[in-house]
XYZ file of C-alpha atoms in Angstrom:
771
model
C 21.293 62.056 -40.103
C 21.704 59.215 -37.796
C 23.465 59.692 -34.470
C 27.520 58.852 -34.901
C 27.383 57.239 -31.621
C 25.845 54.597 -32.803
C 26.732 52.325 -35.407
C 24.292 51.196 -38.311
C 23.106 47.922 -38.102
C 19.951 46.117 -38.608
C 19.525 44.353 -35.289
C 22.016 45.743 -32.862
C 22.826 49.250 -31.411
C 26.484 49.271 -31.145
C 28.386 52.240 -28.820
C 31.666 52.032 -29.413
C 33.356 55.117 -27.781
C 32.910 55.614 -23.557
C 31.503 59.211 -23.138
C 30.806 60.022 -19.398
C 29.181 63.187 -20.663
C 26.312 61.286 -22.540
C 25.900 58.480 -19.967
C 22.743 58.803 -18.819
C 21.701 59.007 -22.623
C 23.156 55.353 -22.890
C 21.792 54.137 -19.806
C 18.002 54.746 -21.310
C 19.100 53.411 -24.996
C 20.259 50.254 -23.563
C 17.579 49.598 -21.132
C 16.187 46.113 -20.522
C 12.675 45.135 -19.718
C 10.529 42.006 -19.838
C 7.005 43.416 -19.010
C 7.518 42.607 -14.988
C 10.435 44.642 -14.612
C 13.104 46.847 -16.080
C 16.459 47.907 -15.458
C 18.321 50.893 -16.848
C 21.578 50.478 -18.487
C 24.004 50.989 -15.375
C 27.204 49.776 -15.102
C 28.146 46.549 -13.174
C 30.895 47.836 -11.265
C 31.498 51.035 -9.199
C 30.871 54.422 -11.343
C 31.453 57.671 -9.410
C 30.437 59.385 -12.486
C 27.128 60.885 -13.704
C 24.477 57.885 -13.491
C 21.148 57.699 -12.654
C 20.095 54.040 -11.241
C 17.120 52.754 -12.175
C 15.729 49.437 -11.480
C 11.435 49.304 -11.767
C 9.034 47.061 -11.096
C 5.755 46.581 -12.603
C 2.348 47.694 -10.731
C 4.598 48.789 -7.643
C 4.038 52.773 -6.984
C 4.379 55.385 -4.722
C 1.697 58.559 -4.164
C 3.979 61.696 -4.331
C 2.304 63.875 -2.727
C 1.123 67.092 -5.058
C 3.282 70.316 -5.302
C 0.954 73.181 -5.807
C 0.953 76.733 -5.017
C -2.472 77.248 -4.893
C -4.797 74.388 -3.928
C -7.942 73.930 -6.169
C -11.215 72.020 -5.478
C -10.910 68.639 -7.197
C -7.377 68.752 -7.563
C -5.589 65.205 -6.872
C -3.643 64.974 -3.762
C -0.727 63.058 -5.401
C 1.338 62.393 -8.334
C 1.799 58.475 -8.620
C 5.338 57.645 -9.340
C 7.079 54.187 -10.229
C 9.738 53.964 -7.498
C 13.521 53.603 -8.043
C 13.499 50.088 -6.913
C 16.179 48.122 -4.921
C 19.262 47.564 -7.090
C 20.345 44.199 -8.010
C 23.091 44.711 -10.845
C 25.871 45.632 -8.788
C 29.567 43.989 -8.854
C 32.553 45.519 -7.131
C 35.817 45.027 -8.210
C 38.961 45.142 -6.104
C 42.274 44.459 -6.906
C 44.820 44.985 -4.394
C 41.954 46.814 -2.202
C 41.794 49.530 -5.439
C 38.163 49.478 -6.895
C 37.484 49.378 -10.452
C 35.815 52.462 -11.343
C 35.517 54.002 -15.311
C 35.349 57.407 -14.192
C 38.799 57.041 -12.877
C 40.246 54.892 -15.603
C 41.726 55.044 -18.666
C 39.719 53.532 -20.877
C 41.401 52.329 -23.651
C 38.605 50.590 -25.178
C 34.820 50.417 -24.810
C 32.209 48.915 -26.762
C 28.382 48.187 -25.974
C 26.323 46.359 -27.629
C 21.980 45.905 -27.385
C 21.082 42.581 -29.873
C 17.537 43.355 -30.162
C 16.785 39.885 -31.893
C 17.891 38.018 -28.768
C 17.079 40.745 -25.958
C 21.001 40.591 -24.677
C 22.917 43.042 -23.480
C 26.741 42.987 -23.826
C 29.629 45.548 -22.580
C 33.513 45.129 -23.289
C 36.326 47.338 -22.381
C 39.636 47.598 -21.642
C 41.203 50.190 -18.657
C 44.105 51.152 -17.180
C 43.461 52.109 -13.292
C 45.114 54.547 -11.323
C 47.886 51.874 -10.307
C 48.811 50.758 -13.651
C 47.311 47.656 -13.833
C 44.828 46.781 -16.665
C 41.324 45.302 -16.755
C 39.332 43.585 -19.614
C 35.925 43.333 -18.662
C 33.222 41.422 -20.686
C 29.492 41.633 -19.426
C 26.580 40.215 -20.553
C 23.349 40.778 -19.033
C 19.345 39.924 -19.810
C 16.155 39.990 -17.867
C 14.261 36.973 -19.112
C 11.214 37.612 -20.989
C 10.762 33.464 -20.586
C 10.662 33.735 -16.466
C 9.902 37.314 -15.747
C 10.938 37.731 -12.490
C 14.398 36.404 -13.223
C 17.619 38.193 -14.461
C 21.146 37.135 -14.959
C 24.347 38.495 -15.277
C 27.929 37.285 -16.279
C 30.338 39.482 -16.083
C 34.792 38.561 -16.260
C 37.387 40.512 -15.847
C 40.985 39.669 -17.307
C 44.087 41.281 -14.833
C 47.100 42.178 -16.283
C 50.353 44.299 -15.015
C 51.071 41.627 -11.852
C 49.591 39.706 -9.211
C 47.947 40.127 -5.862
C 44.339 40.080 -4.213
C 41.161 40.297 -6.079
C 37.983 41.127 -4.359
C 34.300 40.337 -6.420
C 31.527 41.656 -4.612
C 28.251 41.193 -6.051
C 25.249 43.134 -3.904
C 22.015 44.084 -3.431
C 20.743 47.662 -2.365
C 17.445 48.552 -1.225
C 18.958 51.924 -0.012
C 17.913 53.681 -3.246
C 15.919 56.972 -4.216
C 13.825 59.008 -7.021
C 15.533 62.054 -8.514
C 12.077 63.188 -9.111
C 10.877 63.211 -5.689
C 8.735 65.809 -5.262
C 10.075 66.273 -1.542
C 13.467 64.728 -1.898
C 12.111 61.533 0.030
C 12.640 58.115 0.224
C 9.960 55.968 -1.002
C 10.865 52.543 0.982
C 10.858 51.807 4.337
C 10.926 48.665 6.599
C 13.749 47.130 4.750
C 15.401 44.057 5.962
C 18.168 41.523 4.520
C 18.930 37.915 4.988
C 20.803 35.207 3.602
C 21.384 31.355 4.204
C 24.966 31.080 3.418
C 24.608 30.622 -0.387
C 21.679 32.950 -1.344
C 21.404 36.687 -0.348
C 17.588 38.647 -0.554
C 16.913 42.375 0.527
C 13.463 43.008 1.047
C 11.538 46.981 1.320
C 8.378 48.232 1.513
C 6.927 51.199 -0.160
C 5.692 54.246 2.145
C 1.669 54.330 2.239
C 1.172 51.964 -0.630
C 2.910 49.581 1.172
C 4.059 47.305 -1.815
C 6.874 44.754 -0.855
C 9.690 43.995 -3.187
C 12.329 41.274 -2.062
C 15.161 41.108 -4.115
C 17.454 37.965 -4.283
C 20.819 36.769 -5.768
C 23.010 33.817 -6.129
C 26.689 33.767 -7.246
C 28.889 31.674 -8.735
C 32.297 32.370 -9.281
C 34.871 30.847 -11.811
C 38.968 31.496 -12.023
C 40.185 30.989 -16.157
C 36.695 28.920 -16.949
C 36.999 26.473 -13.974
C 35.280 26.621 -10.563
C 37.167 29.109 -8.398
C 38.489 28.039 -5.123
C 39.000 31.273 -3.196
C 36.675 32.243 -0.022
C 33.579 33.390 -0.425
C 31.635 35.540 2.656
C 27.912 37.132 2.549
C 27.537 40.009 4.695
C 24.231 41.688 5.426
C 22.754 44.781 6.977
C 19.462 46.121 7.071
C 19.633 47.379 3.426
C 22.036 45.748 1.932
C 23.673 42.314 1.240
C 27.230 41.770 0.007
C 28.655 38.758 -1.523
C 32.358 39.014 -0.888
C 34.593 36.387 -3.237
C 38.481 36.715 -2.311
C 41.127 34.752 -4.213
C 44.912 35.680 -5.164
C 45.573 36.175 -8.756
C 48.302 36.191 -11.376
C 49.245 38.021 -14.112
C 46.519 37.235 -17.243
C 43.882 35.938 -14.526
C 40.379 35.727 -15.442
C 37.802 36.003 -13.000
C 34.103 35.612 -13.707
C 31.049 35.670 -11.505
C 27.434 34.616 -13.040
C 24.842 36.474 -11.186
C 21.491 35.207 -10.637
C 18.805 37.831 -9.359
C 15.385 37.303 -8.969
C 12.772 40.036 -7.963
C 9.270 39.359 -6.701
C 6.767 41.706 -5.816
C 3.611 41.902 -3.076
C 1.421 42.972 -6.428
C 2.112 38.838 -7.534
C 2.829 37.292 -4.312
C 1.401 37.249 -0.978
C 3.781 39.078 1.660
C 4.167 36.309 3.586
C 7.449 33.940 2.739
C 7.760 36.619 0.054
C 11.856 36.524 0.792
C 12.091 33.071 0.690
C 10.404 32.392 -2.420
C 12.585 34.953 -3.946
C 15.819 33.272 -2.791
C 14.383 29.929 -4.171
C 14.004 31.731 -7.318
C 17.458 32.596 -7.626
C 18.483 29.485 -6.683
C 16.536 27.544 -9.019
C 18.284 30.266 -11.718
C 21.380 29.395 -10.955
C 20.596 25.772 -10.959
C 19.489 26.292 -14.583
C 22.782 28.120 -15.697
C 23.106 31.307 -17.431
C 23.540 29.317 -20.813
C 20.209 27.466 -20.647
C 18.374 30.703 -19.298
C 19.273 32.340 -22.023
C 18.480 30.279 -24.669
C 14.645 29.971 -23.329
C 14.556 33.706 -23.339
C 15.844 33.930 -27.196
C 12.947 31.686 -27.813
C 10.483 33.383 -26.747
C 12.255 36.507 -28.475
C 12.229 34.624 -31.820
C 8.376 33.939 -31.311
C 7.887 37.522 -31.035
C 9.568 38.739 -34.216
C 8.301 36.023 -36.200
C 4.888 37.536 -36.138
C 6.050 41.138 -34.881
C 8.945 42.308 -37.430
C 9.099 44.839 -40.100
C 11.823 44.309 -42.798
C 12.829 47.106 -44.840
C 15.958 46.741 -47.856
C 17.723 49.757 -48.693
C 17.607 51.938 -45.709
C 19.799 50.810 -42.726
C 18.796 53.919 -40.468
C 15.180 53.093 -40.902
C 15.362 49.537 -40.633
C 17.203 50.147 -37.488
C 14.778 52.667 -35.933
C 11.731 50.543 -36.407
C 13.138 47.406 -34.586
C 14.538 49.435 -31.688
C 11.184 50.738 -31.228
C 9.467 47.097 -31.545
C 11.914 46.033 -29.269
C 11.138 48.565 -26.495
C 7.291 47.842 -27.082
C 7.847 44.302 -26.631
C 9.973 44.626 -23.407
C 7.464 47.092 -22.326
C 3.773 45.265 -21.917
C 3.647 41.738 -23.044
C -0.283 41.780 -22.197
C -0.627 38.938 -19.817
C -1.856 40.997 -17.189
C -5.012 43.397 -17.345
C -3.578 45.201 -13.923
C -0.703 46.427 -15.865
C -0.814 49.445 -18.540
C 2.285 51.096 -20.562
C 3.882 54.202 -19.399
C 4.958 57.041 -21.258
C 8.757 55.957 -20.595
C 8.154 52.317 -19.790
C 11.028 50.867 -17.626
C 13.295 53.083 -18.757
C 13.486 56.554 -16.506
C 11.528 57.754 -14.117
C 9.639 60.921 -15.951
C 6.179 61.080 -16.024
C 6.030 58.470 -13.258
C 5.508 55.346 -14.753
C 1.779 55.922 -15.287
C -0.619 55.471 -18.088
C -1.649 58.453 -20.050
C -3.997 58.363 -22.671
C -1.576 57.787 -25.293
C -2.261 54.036 -24.628
C -5.396 54.050 -26.499
C -4.657 56.782 -29.213
C -1.276 55.658 -29.786
C 0.415 52.316 -28.714
C -3.140 50.320 -28.731
C -3.422 49.719 -32.606
C 0.530 48.097 -32.315
C -0.713 45.373 -29.551
C -3.978 44.945 -31.645
C -2.164 43.671 -34.679
C 0.799 42.068 -33.975
C -0.003 40.479 -30.753
C -2.972 37.890 -29.411
C -6.514 39.283 -29.362
C -6.232 38.633 -25.458
C -3.406 41.376 -25.520
C -5.318 44.319 -26.570
C -8.885 43.159 -24.541
C -6.352 43.202 -21.441
C -5.991 46.628 -22.144
C -9.530 47.593 -22.349
C -9.828 45.422 -19.536
C -8.042 47.944 -17.779
C -10.115 50.472 -18.046
C -13.286 48.637 -17.671
C -11.769 47.980 -14.135
C -11.201 51.330 -13.601
C -14.637 52.421 -14.574
C -15.882 52.885 -10.660
C -12.847 55.236 -10.302
C -13.593 56.742 -13.415
C -16.997 57.966 -12.329
C -15.658 59.092 -8.842
C -13.464 61.270 -10.288
C -16.030 62.592 -12.708
C -18.094 63.123 -9.196
C -15.129 64.805 -7.799
C -15.569 67.651 -10.641
C -19.404 67.656 -10.453
C -20.737 65.158 -12.692
C -23.325 63.134 -11.717
C -25.348 60.146 -12.692
C -22.599 57.667 -13.474
C -20.973 59.767 -15.678
C -17.248 58.755 -16.178
C -13.952 60.750 -16.889
C -11.149 58.823 -17.095
C -8.050 60.124 -15.497
C -5.308 61.741 -17.666
C -2.596 60.191 -15.717
C -3.452 56.858 -13.280
C -1.770 54.011 -11.971
C -4.715 52.611 -9.833
C -7.751 54.396 -11.697
C -7.331 57.859 -9.690
C -6.535 61.081 -11.244
C -2.974 61.828 -10.404
C -1.820 64.549 -12.585
C -1.003 67.894 -10.824
C -1.289 70.403 -13.975
C -4.442 72.015 -13.879
C -4.707 72.340 -18.152
C -4.162 68.660 -18.445
C -6.102 67.223 -14.722
C -9.304 69.090 -15.763
C -9.126 70.589 -19.083
C -7.320 67.484 -21.358
C -10.679 65.679 -21.338
C -9.924 64.314 -24.892
C -8.580 61.320 -23.215
C -12.037 60.136 -22.504
C -12.691 59.980 -26.130
C -9.599 58.079 -26.990
C -10.949 55.265 -24.903
C -13.933 54.919 -26.494
C -12.456 54.994 -30.162
C -9.969 52.111 -28.835
C -13.122 50.030 -27.977
C -14.566 50.726 -31.421
C -11.062 50.009 -33.226
C -10.792 46.708 -30.795
C -14.348 45.366 -31.857
C -13.701 46.386 -35.519
C -10.252 44.211 -35.542
C -11.386 41.633 -33.690
C -15.230 41.214 -34.403
C -15.196 40.457 -30.653
C -18.995 41.637 -30.084
C -19.324 39.891 -26.611
C -16.606 41.874 -25.329
C -19.070 45.190 -26.215
C -22.140 43.500 -24.131
C -20.021 42.291 -21.150
C -17.632 45.564 -20.335
C -17.677 48.134 -23.368
C -21.137 49.138 -23.297
C -20.989 50.187 -19.735
C -17.726 52.231 -20.209
C -19.236 53.986 -23.644
C -22.257 54.734 -21.405
C -20.476 56.327 -18.433
C -18.117 58.101 -21.231
C -21.219 59.534 -22.891
C -23.152 61.079 -19.597
C -19.942 62.652 -19.379
C -20.126 64.706 -22.608
C -23.764 65.203 -22.208
C -23.041 66.777 -19.037
C -19.762 68.658 -20.186
C -21.891 70.071 -23.445
C -23.256 73.173 -22.664
C -26.357 74.827 -24.802
C -25.526 78.168 -26.238
C -28.389 80.707 -26.979
C -26.238 82.726 -29.481
C -25.120 79.753 -31.419
C -28.361 77.470 -31.043
C -25.734 74.502 -30.694
C -24.184 72.714 -28.190
C -20.766 73.973 -27.137
C -17.382 72.525 -25.379
C -15.518 75.487 -23.033
C -12.741 75.660 -21.369
C -10.677 72.865 -22.773
C -7.238 71.830 -23.860
C -6.725 69.955 -27.041
C -3.607 67.375 -27.821
C -2.131 70.447 -28.628
C -1.060 71.519 -25.435
C 0.555 74.669 -26.645
C -3.067 76.428 -26.081
C -5.122 75.920 -22.663
C -8.498 76.699 -21.683
C -10.042 77.111 -25.166
C -13.392 77.076 -26.405
C -14.755 74.328 -28.944
C -11.554 72.768 -29.540
C -12.486 70.427 -32.809
C -10.720 67.577 -31.964
C -12.608 67.638 -28.489
C -16.033 67.998 -29.719
C -15.382 65.678 -32.877
C -14.557 62.802 -30.411
C -17.664 64.139 -28.122
C -20.055 63.863 -30.643
C -18.786 60.835 -32.182
C -18.611 59.056 -28.620
C -22.535 59.885 -28.202
C -23.454 58.715 -31.592
C -21.298 55.277 -31.059
C -22.773 54.444 -27.760
C -26.369 55.067 -29.231
C -25.835 53.048 -32.461
C -24.214 50.120 -30.567
C -27.165 50.148 -28.081
C -29.503 49.927 -30.826
C -27.780 47.214 -32.562
C -27.571 45.079 -29.219
C -31.259 45.831 -28.666
C -32.252 44.460 -32.382
C -29.904 41.315 -31.986
C -30.377 40.761 -28.068
C -33.317 42.070 -26.034
C -31.884 40.041 -23.419
C -28.364 41.550 -23.065
C -29.459 44.742 -24.189
C -31.864 44.931 -21.013
C -29.220 43.531 -18.734
C -27.070 46.260 -20.131
C -29.735 48.917 -19.276
C -29.836 47.356 -15.991
C -26.928 47.516 -14.943
C -26.109 51.126 -15.937
C -29.520 52.380 -14.883
C -29.720 54.241 -18.311
C -32.753 56.481 -19.075
C -33.775 54.917 -22.553
C -35.967 57.874 -22.843
C -34.391 61.112 -21.557
C -30.717 60.183 -21.778
C -31.153 58.805 -25.343
C -33.108 62.023 -26.549
C -30.276 64.626 -24.893
C -27.627 62.593 -26.836
C -29.420 62.831 -30.240
C -30.260 66.002 -29.753
C -26.225 66.888 -29.128
C -25.169 64.769 -31.701
C -27.525 66.681 -34.137
C -26.493 70.131 -32.867
C -22.835 70.124 -32.155
C -20.769 73.297 -32.991
C -17.627 72.847 -34.890
C -15.225 75.853 -35.339
C -14.570 76.184 -39.132
C -13.065 78.614 -41.670
C -15.175 78.585 -44.411
C -13.023 80.493 -46.839
C -10.038 78.326 -46.439
C -11.970 75.367 -45.892
C -10.602 74.141 -42.830
C -11.557 72.885 -39.507
C -10.281 75.643 -36.729
C -8.450 74.363 -33.633
C -10.927 76.468 -31.550
C -12.553 79.535 -31.490
C -10.415 82.437 -32.025
C -7.604 80.492 -33.759
C -7.075 83.147 -36.645
C -6.853 85.726 -34.134
C -3.465 84.640 -33.632
C -0.555 86.209 -35.735
C -0.354 83.505 -38.464
C 3.450 82.363 -38.946
C 5.070 79.088 -40.166
C 7.736 77.394 -38.712
C 10.099 78.492 -41.453
C 9.200 82.184 -39.846
C 11.016 80.739 -36.458
C 14.936 81.369 -35.842
C 15.923 77.770 -35.276
C 18.170 79.110 -32.003
C 14.572 79.147 -30.055
C 13.812 75.816 -30.775
C 12.746 73.872 -28.870
C 10.238 76.695 -28.024
C 9.316 75.040 -24.475
C 13.228 75.197 -23.650
C 13.149 78.914 -25.155
C 10.048 80.938 -24.882
C 7.970 81.861 -21.885
C 4.612 79.886 -21.645
C 2.554 83.365 -22.039
C 4.456 83.947 -25.570
C 3.497 80.017 -26.174
C -0.162 80.307 -25.677
C -0.357 83.356 -27.644
C 1.184 81.931 -30.597
C 0.130 79.924 -33.711
C 2.768 77.209 -33.054
C 1.266 73.511 -32.270
C 2.981 71.219 -30.153
C 1.410 67.920 -31.950
C -1.418 66.882 -34.249
C -5.135 68.364 -33.166
C -7.228 68.666 -35.887
C -5.104 66.381 -37.998
C -5.459 63.770 -35.105
C -9.136 63.907 -35.522
C -9.038 63.519 -39.053
C -6.485 60.719 -38.788
C -9.523 58.595 -36.238
C -12.069 59.457 -38.639
C -10.526 59.821 -42.229
C -13.298 58.135 -43.989
C -15.556 61.070 -43.160
C -13.661 63.418 -45.292
C -12.642 63.740 -48.958
C -9.258 63.753 -50.090
C -9.521 67.639 -50.607
C -10.534 68.412 -47.169
C -8.042 66.203 -45.795
C -5.023 67.761 -47.898
C -6.327 71.091 -46.919
C -6.271 71.157 -43.268
C -2.672 69.174 -43.625
C -1.286 71.911 -45.783
C -2.769 74.547 -43.528
C -1.276 72.470 -39.906
C 1.557 70.818 -41.012
C 3.844 73.845 -41.318
C 2.415 75.229 -38.132
C 3.475 72.195 -35.905
C 6.769 72.350 -34.051
C 6.513 68.668 -33.387
C 7.676 69.341 -29.855
C 5.383 66.077 -28.775
C 6.767 62.812 -29.529
C 3.463 61.602 -30.740
C 2.873 64.126 -33.299
C 5.350 63.224 -36.149
C 3.503 59.795 -36.710
C 0.202 61.147 -37.140
C 1.292 63.558 -39.652
C 3.550 60.978 -41.351
C 0.341 58.482 -41.584
C -2.172 61.543 -43.028
C 1.079 62.707 -45.771
C 1.492 58.735 -46.872
C -2.442 58.795 -47.405
C -2.357 62.382 -49.553
C 0.363 60.193 -51.464
C 3.152 62.888 -50.305
C 5.750 60.045 -49.748
C 8.720 62.297 -49.151
C 6.994 64.221 -46.400
C 5.885 60.978 -44.686
C 9.260 59.372 -44.830
C 10.953 62.885 -43.190
C 8.482 62.672 -40.533
C 8.668 58.588 -39.982
C 12.633 59.214 -39.612
C 11.835 61.785 -36.704
C 9.721 59.191 -35.349
C 11.927 56.411 -35.518
C 15.062 57.811 -34.434
C 13.947 60.392 -31.964
C 15.668 58.380 -28.896
C 18.409 57.175 -31.220
C 19.318 60.301 -32.762
C 17.715 62.002 -29.282
C 16.007 65.124 -31.215
C 14.427 66.742 -28.726
C 17.690 66.273 -26.406
C 15.866 64.154 -23.400
C 16.729 60.897 -23.983
C 18.259 60.920 -20.697
C 15.345 61.211 -18.765
C 14.231 57.711 -20.435
C 12.818 56.354 -23.941
C 9.321 57.640 -25.544
C 7.634 54.115 -24.944
C 4.290 55.385 -26.112
C 5.444 57.449 -29.305
C 7.364 54.120 -30.408
C 4.178 52.619 -31.352
C 3.411 55.700 -33.643
C 6.912 53.986 -35.590
C 4.812 50.724 -36.415
C 1.645 53.116 -37.598
C 3.773 55.376 -39.597
C 4.503 52.481 -41.743
C 1.804 49.888 -41.166
C -1.083 52.487 -41.548
C 0.920 55.353 -43.571
C 3.263 53.895 -46.092
C 1.547 50.760 -45.995
C -1.945 52.202 -46.180
C -3.529 49.336 -43.724
C -7.399 50.259 -42.793
C -10.257 48.144 -41.587
C -13.579 48.849 -43.754
C -16.589 46.895 -43.425
C -15.006 43.821 -42.037
C -12.457 43.675 -44.669
C -8.238 44.480 -44.049
C -7.484 46.894 -46.935
C -3.994 48.063 -47.966
C -3.056 50.660 -50.438
C 0.489 51.216 -50.025
C 3.156 53.672 -51.206
C 6.827 53.255 -50.538
C 9.693 55.933 -49.978
C 12.019 56.515 -52.790
C 15.237 55.516 -50.174
C 13.557 51.919 -49.975
C 13.785 48.907 -51.836
C 11.191 47.311 -50.330
C 9.625 46.758 -46.849
C 7.066 43.819 -45.140
C 5.362 43.623 -42.273
C 3.034 40.852 -40.588
C -0.410 41.758 -38.961
C -3.052 39.965 -37.514
C -6.382 40.247 -38.611
C -8.802 38.859 -36.299
C -5.884 36.669 -34.599
C -5.032 35.400 -38.416
C -1.508 36.728 -39.630
C -1.041 38.239 -42.795
C 2.590 39.297 -44.659
C 2.397 41.667 -46.577
C 5.556 42.932 -48.715
C 5.910 46.327 -50.871
C 8.260 46.466 -53.723
C 7.924 49.006 -55.566
C 4.212 49.314 -57.199
C 4.092 45.521 -56.573
C 2.486 44.017 -53.501
C 2.660 40.671 -52.150
C 0.432 39.480 -49.612
C 0.583 35.765 -47.884
C -2.270 34.291 -45.800
C -0.088 32.634 -42.840
C -3.151 31.332 -41.059
C -5.825 28.916 -41.395
C -8.924 30.725 -42.045
C -9.908 32.780 -45.005
C -9.066 36.583 -44.841
C -11.382 38.982 -46.944
C -8.816 41.213 -48.287
C -8.624 44.488 -50.682
C -5.002 46.048 -52.341
C -5.483 48.904 -54.245
C -9.247 48.693 -54.230
C -9.252 44.983 -55.465
C -11.183 42.901 -53.591
C -10.403 39.276 -52.697
C -10.559 36.324 -50.003
C -7.515 35.232 -49.306
C -7.292 31.328 -48.612
C -5.452 29.434 -45.806
C -1.487 29.482 -47.285
C -2.789 31.474 -50.296
C -0.029 34.321 -51.965
C -1.234 36.853 -54.328
C 0.380 39.612 -55.971
C -1.214 43.239 -56.613
C 0.208 45.956 -58.835
C -0.965 49.454 -58.463
C -2.583 50.320 -61.583
């Protein structure tokens, strides 16, 4: 069931009721971003109701001191937070000294519309103020994806019910705070503002990290569509700037302000002259004008949708869900700056601190790999390469040596900054996800140069970690990995997590094989990598081979399944059907002790490993494991349902795949977990794309060939998507048992559909049918 709050529409999210109790939810849903900054959908006018003001600037962070009851050796000193940045959207409306505040008005009509095709947010409302005056507001807003340091607001107010004096006051405010601050401290200091009489700017600096953000505005006022003749005055304090326009009004007059904002940071510019640059940028926006800026913005979005859309016919809820997710992914990360990455909430809220998690490599990476130019995915890997030395330092703090690297579970600058023991020290599977992303990138793009220039150094450091983290068990006569937490965070400090052991063994083998490949293809490059990493090709490679050949994996031979970890079958074996629905979600009703002792799985664990390496398993093996673990998974991680959906489609259980797809596609729109007020689940949104392209579409890359084995849900008439294979776009349309593939590139593409292998020539279109 879709949430009745939002109308069904293929390209828009539409809200038609003013619901103060769900205001924060809507602020997340209608949030905007452009890869460099983001903004929650806060009202422009004053609002005294419950709200979470949120403006965010990419790359800027604050090291909020860790809160722990007992300090442990190796513990991160801080949890990185993306600070709520100086606010730029505010516009005060005063009519005869009475301030417009929807929390204090009778709201007669309300409509908010997010146009995902154009990246435009529009809000209209009619309200009766306590004095009896009626105001009609039309507000339009976008954050330019064409010029990502600029944004614009068009705000009009029509006044009926008498005449008098109106004040329209666009403002900037650096007196902001984060609700998630560990010690209730503000993250900003050294604020100041200035004005040249036409424009204004506020400047603030983060404490400790000394990032500087300059936020500027210029405003143009009109009356009934013509330049307004009232008075305008700019006033400033150390933290704020206000541009006050005053005028007399008559009954029925419509006043409007075009507010042009520029947000510049020292992440991208020298601090010296930053305020002046910001004011100049706001001025450039004002000269260009709202409509011209919007036209350029629309063109960029048109190109993104041209090669990134997924079209579904016959199921508007599914269509709206996937487009919403694709839209938010493209708002969050554009791939132009290798210093940036993707936070789980993107630019939509404070939760999780806006930092980089393993989600990027495990879930988000394939989306950008297949929908964007190759450099976008490459930059995501370069991000990790540039943090390699920090990853080695992180491992060194925990006792690892010889260049072993442990990438952080959470980071902004390469340092670990997560403050939960079982995640910081035990969820070491993130190392495997990074290795898998390197492998995934190379097989998709054929970019072998990345391996020799960057990737092998990372793989060697990761392999050194796995070799030291594994230990030899005399009892088992095999190598084991003790004291870990897998993706399923409802089990901590376990031994021999199957997924973790699988990734460790695979990483060691992939690194060894890649070194062997390089040695045979270019001895010069091989020797250069060996020298850079000081690799002991005798001792280290011999140890890796021994671990590869003797890694222990927990299995249940009678059931024919891989066990989550040692002792999993000691738990009381129940399924989700045995749970009282009133006790869901478990993490909001059960004690942590009870959760840890239960059999219930938060997210895919064994199935995550099978998803990565499905070609290593028979269909019968995949089915047995899916049939065992799916009934025990409560899907209380936003990352879970998508992987289960992909595997269900792989097993031709299209009905289950569809149900799981809808859960991930509309996770935020329907607020399944009742937490959308904290921000959207950006990284899990990529799982929706996986569920369609890799799940229903059955896309795989095998032996330098792009393969499809599509199925279609009963609710859909057809669906289509475009993917890039080695930067060459292919359009795939599935209509029942018929599949139409068009080569949109200038290169021949090796292809297989339902096992039929062909080479599709440039511009060629071919139809396939399942036999």
